[in-house]
Coordinates of C-alpha atoms (C1' of nucleotides) in Angstrom, one line a residue:
Chain A
M388 CA 106.6 73.8 -16.2
R389 CA 104.4 74.3 -19.3
K390 CA 102.5 71.3 -18.2
F391 CA 102.1 72.5 -14.7
I392 CA 100.7 75.8 -15.9
A393 CA 98.2 74.0 -18.1
E394 CA 97.2 71.9 -15.1
V395 CA 96.6 75.0 -13.1
S396 CA 94.6 76.5 -15.9
E397 CA 92.4 73.3 -16.0
K398 CA 91.9 73.3 -12.3
L399 CA 90.7 76.9 -12.4
R400 CA 88.7 76.5 -15.6
S401 CA 86.8 73.5 -14.1
H402 CA 85.4 75.9 -11.4
E403 CA 84.6 78.9 -13.6
H404 CA 87.8 80.7 -13.1
K405 CA 90.3 81.7 -15.6
L406 CA 94.1 81.7 -15.7
T407 CA 94.4 85.2 -17.1
S408 CA 97.7 86.6 -18.3
R409 CA 98.1 88.5 -15.0
R410 CA 97.5 85.3 -13.0
E411 CA 99.8 83.4 -15.2
C412 CA 102.4 86.0 -14.6
I413 CA 102.1 85.7 -10.9
L414 CA 102.3 81.9 -11.2
C415 CA 105.5 82.2 -13.2
I416 CA 107.1 84.4 -10.6
L417 CA 106.2 81.9 -8.0
L418 CA 107.7 79.1 -10.1
E419 CA 110.8 81.0 -10.7
N420 CA 111.2 81.5 -7.0
K421 CA 110.1 78.2 -5.7
D422 CA 112.8 78.2 -3.0
K423 CA 112.2 81.7 -1.8
H424 CA 108.9 81.7 0.2
L425 CA 107.9 85.1 -1.2
S426 CA 105.4 87.4 0.5
A427 CA 102.6 89.1 -1.4
E428 CA 104.6 92.4 -1.5
E429 CA 107.6 90.6 -2.8
V430 CA 105.6 88.9 -5.5
Y431 CA 104.1 92.3 -6.4
N432 CA 107.5 93.9 -6.7
L433 CA 108.8 91.1 -9.0
V434 CA 105.7 91.0 -11.1
K435 CA 105.8 94.8 -11.6
Q436 CA 109.0 94.3 -13.6
K437 CA 107.1 92.3 -16.2
S438 CA 103.7 93.8 -15.8
P439 CA 104.1 97.4 -14.4
D440 CA 100.4 98.2 -14.3
M441 CA 99.4 95.3 -12.1
G442 CA 97.8 96.3 -8.8
L443 CA 98.7 94.9 -5.4
A444 CA 95.1 93.8 -4.9
T445 CA 95.3 91.5 -7.9
V446 CA 98.4 89.9 -6.3
Y447 CA 96.5 89.3 -3.1
R448 CA 93.4 88.1 -4.8
T449 CA 95.4 85.7 -7.0
L450 CA 97.4 84.3 -4.1
E451 CA 94.2 83.7 -2.3
L452 CA 92.7 82.0 -5.3
F453 CA 95.7 79.8 -5.7
C454 CA 95.4 78.9 -2.0
E455 CA 91.7 78.0 -2.4
F456 CA 92.7 75.6 -5.2
N457 CA 95.5 74.1 -3.1
I458 CA 98.1 75.2 -5.7
I459 CA 100.1 77.0 -3.0
H460 CA 99.6 77.6 0.7
A461 CA 100.5 80.3 3.1
M462 CA 103.0 79.9 5.9
D463 CA 103.9 82.2 8.7
F464 CA 107.6 82.5 9.6
G465 CA 107.0 85.1 12.3
D466 CA 107.8 88.2 10.4
G467 CA 104.3 89.5 10.3
R468 CA 103.4 88.6 6.8
K469 CA 102.2 85.5 5.0
R470 CA 104.7 83.7 2.8
Y471 CA 103.7 81.3 0.1
E472 CA 105.0 77.9 -1.1
F473 CA 103.8 75.3 -3.5
G474 CA 102.0 72.3 -2.1
D475 CA 98.8 71.2 -0.6
D476 CA 98.4 72.0 3.1
S477 CA 95.0 70.3 3.4
G478 CA 95.8 66.7 3.0
D479 CA 97.2 64.4 5.7
G480 CA 99.7 67.0 6.7
H481 CA 102.8 65.0 6.1
H482 CA 104.7 67.7 4.4
H483 CA 108.1 69.2 5.1
H484 CA 109.6 71.3 7.9
H485 CA 111.5 74.5 7.9
L486 CA 114.8 75.5 9.4
I487 CA 114.9 79.3 9.8
C488 CA 118.3 81.0 10.0
E489 CA 118.2 83.8 12.5
K490 CA 121.2 85.5 11.0
C491 CA 120.4 85.6 7.2
N492 CA 116.7 84.7 7.4
K493 CA 117.3 81.9 4.9
I494 CA 114.7 79.1 5.0
I495 CA 115.9 75.6 4.6
E496 CA 113.4 72.9 3.8
V497 CA 113.6 69.5 5.4
N498 CA 111.7 67.2 3.3
E499 CA 111.7 64.1 5.3
D500 CA 108.8 63.8 7.7
L501 CA 110.6 63.1 10.9
L502 CA 107.7 63.2 13.3
E503 CA 105.9 59.9 12.8
E504 CA 107.1 58.4 16.0
L505 CA 106.4 61.5 17.9
E506 CA 102.9 61.7 16.4
N507 CA 102.2 58.1 17.3
R508 CA 103.2 58.9 20.9
I509 CA 100.9 61.9 21.0
T510 CA 98.0 60.1 19.4
N511 CA 98.3 57.4 22.1
D512 CA 99.1 59.6 25.1
Y513 CA 96.6 62.4 24.4
Q514 CA 94.0 60.6 22.3
F515 CA 94.4 63.5 19.9
S516 CA 93.6 62.8 16.3
I517 CA 96.3 64.6 14.3
S518 CA 95.5 66.1 11.0
N519 CA 98.6 68.3 10.4
H520 CA 101.6 69.8 12.0
H521 CA 103.9 72.8 11.6
L522 CA 107.5 72.5 12.8
K523 CA 109.7 75.5 12.6
I524 CA 113.3 75.2 13.9
F525 CA 115.2 78.4 14.6
G526 CA 119.0 78.7 14.7
I527 CA 122.1 79.5 12.6
C528 CA 122.7 77.9 9.3
K529 CA 126.0 76.3 8.2
E530 CA 127.1 79.3 6.1
C531 CA 126.5 81.9 8.8
M532 CA 128.2 79.7 11.4
A533 CA 131.3 79.6 9.0
K534 CA 131.2 83.3 8.6
S535 CA 131.0 84.1 12.3
N536 CA 133.9 81.6 12.9
N537 CA 136.1 83.3 10.4
K538 CA 135.5 86.7 11.9
Q539 CA 136.7 85.5 15.3
Chain B
M1106 CA 101.7 83.8 43.6
R1107 CA 102.5 86.7 46.0
K1108 CA 106.0 85.6 45.7
F1109 CA 105.9 85.5 41.9
I1110 CA 104.5 89.1 41.8
A1111 CA 107.2 90.2 44.1
E1112 CA 109.8 88.6 41.8
V1113 CA 108.4 90.3 38.8
S1114 CA 108.5 93.6 40.7
E1115 CA 112.1 93.1 41.5
K1116 CA 113.0 92.2 37.9
L1117 CA 111.4 95.4 36.7
R1118 CA 112.7 97.5 39.5
S1119 CA 116.3 96.4 38.8
H1120 CA 116.0 98.0 35.4
E1121 CA 114.3 101.2 36.4
H1122 CA 110.8 100.0 35.7
K1123 CA 108.0 99.8 38.1
L1124 CA 105.3 97.2 38.7
T1125 CA 102.5 99.8 38.8
S1126 CA 99.0 98.9 39.9
R1127 CA 97.9 98.7 36.3
R1128 CA 100.7 96.4 35.4
E1129 CA 100.1 94.3 38.5
C1130 CA 96.5 94.1 37.4
I1131 CA 97.5 92.8 34.0
L1132 CA 99.9 90.3 35.6
C1133 CA 97.1 89.0 37.8
I1134 CA 94.8 88.5 34.8
L1135 CA 97.5 86.6 33.1
L1136 CA 98.1 84.5 36.3
E1137 CA 94.4 83.8 36.7
N1138 CA 94.3 82.6 33.1
K1139 CA 97.5 80.7 32.8
D1140 CA 95.9 78.0 30.7
K1141 CA 94.1 80.3 28.3
H1142 CA 96.7 81.9 26.0
L1143 CA 95.0 85.3 26.0
S1144 CA 95.4 87.8 23.3
A1145 CA 96.0 91.5 24.1
E1146 CA 92.4 92.4 23.4
E1147 CA 91.2 89.5 25.7
V1148 CA 93.5 90.8 28.5
Y1149 CA 92.1 94.2 27.9
N1150 CA 88.5 93.1 28.2
L1151 CA 89.2 91.1 31.4
V1152 CA 91.3 93.9 32.9
K1153 CA 88.6 96.5 32.2
Q1154 CA 86.3 94.7 34.7
K1155 CA 88.7 95.5 37.5
S1156 CA 90.1 98.7 36.2
P1157 CA 87.6 100.2 33.8
D1158 CA 89.7 103.3 32.9
M1159 CA 92.7 101.3 31.6
G1160 CA 93.6 102.0 28.0
L1161 CA 94.3 99.3 25.4
A1162 CA 97.7 100.9 24.7
T1163 CA 98.8 100.3 28.3
V1164 CA 97.9 96.6 27.8
Y1165 CA 100.0 96.4 24.7
R1166 CA 102.9 98.3 26.3
T1167 CA 102.7 96.1 29.4
L1168 CA 102.7 92.9 27.5
E1169 CA 105.6 94.0 25.5
L1170 CA 107.5 95.0 28.7
F1171 CA 106.8 91.6 30.2
C1172 CA 108.1 90.0 27.0
E1173 CA 111.3 92.0 27.2
F1174 CA 111.8 90.7 30.7
N1175 CA 111.1 87.2 29.7
I1176 CA 108.2 86.9 32.1
I1177 CA 105.9 85.9 29.2
H1178 CA 106.3 85.3 25.5
A1179 CA 104.2 85.7 22.5
M1180 CA 103.0 82.8 20.4
D1181 CA 101.1 82.8 17.1
F1182 CA 98.4 80.2 16.8
G1183 CA 97.4 81.3 13.3
D1184 CA 94.4 83.4 14.2
G1185 CA 96.1 86.7 13.3
R1186 CA 96.8 87.9 16.8
K1187 CA 99.6 87.3 19.3
R1188 CA 98.7 85.2 22.3
Y1189 CA 100.8 85.1 25.4
E1190 CA 101.9 82.5 27.9
F1191 CA 104.3 82.4 30.8
G1192 CA 107.8 81.3 30.3
D1193 CA 111.1 82.2 28.7
D1194 CA 111.4 81.8 25.0
S1195 CA 115.0 83.0 24.7
G1196 CA 116.9 80.2 26.4
D1197 CA 117.9 76.9 24.9
G1198 CA 114.4 76.6 23.5
H1199 CA 113.5 73.3 25.2
H1200 CA 110.0 74.3 26.0
H1201 CA 106.7 72.6 25.4
H1202 CA 104.6 72.0 22.3
H1203 CA 101.0 72.8 21.5
L1204 CA 98.2 70.6 20.2
I1205 CA 95.5 72.8 18.7
C1206 CA 92.0 71.4 18.3
E1207 CA 90.4 72.4 15.0
K1208 CA 86.9 71.9 16.4
C1209 CA 86.9 73.8 19.7
N1210 CA 90.2 75.7 19.4
K1211 CA 91.4 74.4 22.7
I1212 CA 95.1 74.4 23.1
I1213 CA 96.7 71.5 24.9
E1214 CA 100.2 71.8 26.1
V1215 CA 102.6 69.0 25.7
N1216 CA 105.3 69.5 28.3
E1217 CA 107.8 66.9 27.4
D1218 CA 110.3 67.9 24.9
L1219 CA 110.0 65.2 22.3
L1220 CA 112.3 66.5 19.6
E1221 CA 115.8 65.8 20.9
E1222 CA 116.5 62.9 18.6
L1223 CA 115.1 64.8 15.7
E1224 CA 117.2 67.8 16.6
N1225 CA 120.3 65.7 16.8
R1226 CA 119.6 64.4 13.3
I1227 CA 119.1 67.9 11.9
T1228 CA 122.2 69.2 13.6
N1229 CA 124.2 66.5 12.0
D1230 CA 122.6 66.3 8.5
Y1231 CA 122.3 70.1 7.9
Q1232 CA 125.0 71.4 10.2
F1233 CA 122.4 73.8 11.5
S1234 CA 122.9 75.1 15.0
I1235 CA 119.5 75.0 16.6
S1236 CA 118.5 77.6 19.1
N1237 CA 114.8 77.0 19.4
H1238 CA 111.8 75.3 17.8
H1239 CA 108.0 75.7 17.6
L1240 CA 105.9 72.7 17.0
K1241 CA 102.2 73.1 16.5
I1242 CA 100.1 70.0 15.9
F1243 CA 96.6 70.4 14.5
G1244 CA 93.8 67.9 14.9
I1245 CA 90.8 67.0 16.9
C1246 CA 90.9 66.6 20.7
K1247 CA 89.6 63.6 22.7
E1248 CA 86.5 65.5 23.8
C1249 CA 85.5 66.6 20.3
M1250 CA 86.1 63.2 18.9
A1251 CA 83.8 61.7 21.6
K1252 CA 81.1 64.3 20.8
S1253 CA 81.2 63.7 17.0
N1254 CA 81.1 59.9 17.6
N1255 CA 78.0 60.3 19.8
K1256 CA 76.2 62.2 17.1
Q1257 CA 76.8 59.6 14.5
Chain C
dA603 C1' 75.0 90.3 -22.4
dT604 C1' 76.5 88.2 -18.6
dT605 C1' 80.1 86.9 -15.8
dT606 C1' 84.7 87.3 -14.3
dC607 C1' 88.7 90.2 -13.6
dT608 C1' 91.1 94.3 -12.5
dG609 C1' 93.1 98.9 -10.6
dC610 C1' 92.3 102.3 -7.5
dA611 C1' 91.3 104.0 -3.2
dA612 C1' 89.1 103.4 0.9
dA613 C1' 88.4 100.2 4.8
dC614 C1' 90.1 97.0 8.0
dG615 C1' 92.1 94.9 12.3
dA616 C1' 96.0 94.2 15.2
dT617 C1' 99.5 96.8 16.9
dT618 C1' 102.5 101.0 17.7
dT619 C1' 103.5 105.6 18.5
dG620 C1' 103.3 110.9 19.6
dC621 C1' 102.0 113.8 22.8
dA622 C1' 100.3 116.0 26.7
dT623 C1' 99.0 114.8 31.3
dG624 C1' 99.6 112.0 35.6
dT625 C1' 102.1 109.6 38.9
dT626 C1' 106.1 108.2 41.6
dA627 C1' 110.6 108.2 43.7
Chain D
dT146 C1' 111.7 117.7 39.5
dA147 C1' 113.2 114.1 36.8
dA148 C1' 112.0 109.9 35.0
dC149 C1' 108.7 106.7 34.1
dA150 C1' 103.6 105.6 33.1
dT151 C1' 99.3 106.4 31.0
dG152 C1' 95.0 107.6 28.0
dC153 C1' 93.7 109.1 23.9
dA154 C1' 93.9 109.7 19.2
dA155 C1' 96.4 109.2 15.1
dA156 C1' 99.6 106.5 12.5
dT157 C1' 101.3 102.2 10.7
dC158 C1' 101.4 97.9 8.2
dG159 C1' 99.7 93.9 6.0
dT160 C1' 95.6 92.6 4.0
dT161 C1' 90.7 93.0 2.3
dT162 C1' 86.9 95.1 0.0
dG163 C1' 83.6 98.3 -2.8
dC164 C1' 83.2 100.0 -6.9
dA165 C1' 83.3 101.2 -11.6
dG166 C1' 85.5 100.1 -15.8
dA167 C1' 87.8 96.4 -18.8
dA168 C1' 88.1 91.8 -20.7
dA169 C1' 86.5 87.3 -21.9
dT170 C1' 83.0 83.9 -23.0

DNA sequence: ATTTCTGCAAACGATTTGCATGTTA
DNA sequence: TAACATGCAAATCGTTTGCAGAAAT
C-alpha cells in the first residue's frame, strides 16, 4: 500500500500536482474501503474523523483529480450520486461487472469478463466498434435470500 | 396509437387519475419521439410548441406519473439527466440493451436479450437472484466509423 | 515569488415540492 | 363541492466554482 501511495504521488508529481497530506488522507480512506464504493459525501464523513477541518470541496476536487489520473473512476449505481472505485475506466473496457442487491444495497463485484461472446455478436451484427461496457445486475443477494426464507 | 392513448387513459382512470389534455400532449410527444430517449427538459421544449403555457413541473409530474403506471421508464445514459422510453421496467427485466455512440451520442437499441446464459452462470456461481439488468455498451457506431474512415 | 492547494460560501443544474388557483366529475 | 391538476416560485440535493488566504517549491 505504501508502494501504491508512492506511485500515485509520482503520477501526480509528473504533472505538476502534489499528493498533499489531505489528498493522501482521502486516498487512504479509499484504500481502506476498497470494497465499499463510497460516494463523495461518505468519503467526506470518514475523512473528517481523521482530519476534521477538511472541506467537502476538497474531497470533490481530489476525487476529480484522481479520476483524471485514472487512479479511480466514478460509477453510477442509480442512487443519484457518483460512487468511486479503483481502476482505469478508459482502457479497453474489459473490467468487472456489478451485482446490486435491492434489499441491502450491497454491491458484489464480478471480476470475470463474461461478455466477450456477446460483444463479438454485437460487433458483427451492428458493426458497432465497442470501447467499453457497463453491466449492472439487480436482484437479491444470497444473504438477503436466506434472511427472507427464515422469516417465512 | 389512438388505441394506445385510450389504454393509457383507462389505466390512469382506474386509479383515480385523469389523462388530461396536457398529459395527453406529453404522451403524444413521447409517442412521436419513441426512438429519441427524451429528457424532461426536451419533452418540455417540444410540448411548449403545442401548448406554450405548460409548466416544467407538470412535465416532471406527468413523467413521474407515467413511470408509476409503467407506461414509460427512466434510464440514465450518463449525461446527468433522466431519459425516458416506453416499456415496463418492473417485470422480469428481460428488456433490451443500449449501444451508445461516443461520437454522435446516438442510442441504438438491441432488442434481443443476450444475457440469459450469463445470468444463469451468475445465479449459480453467486446464488444471486436476478430481477433485472442494465447493459450499456459504449463505442462508435457504423456511420461514425465510416465518416472517420473517409476523412483519413 | 510563483504556483498550487484549500475552506468557505455562493452558484449551479436537474428535479421536487408548497401553495394558491383552475379544472373536472 | 370534493378531488385531482397545474403554474409559479421556492426548496432540495449532489456537485462545481470564485475567491481570498495558506502552503509548498
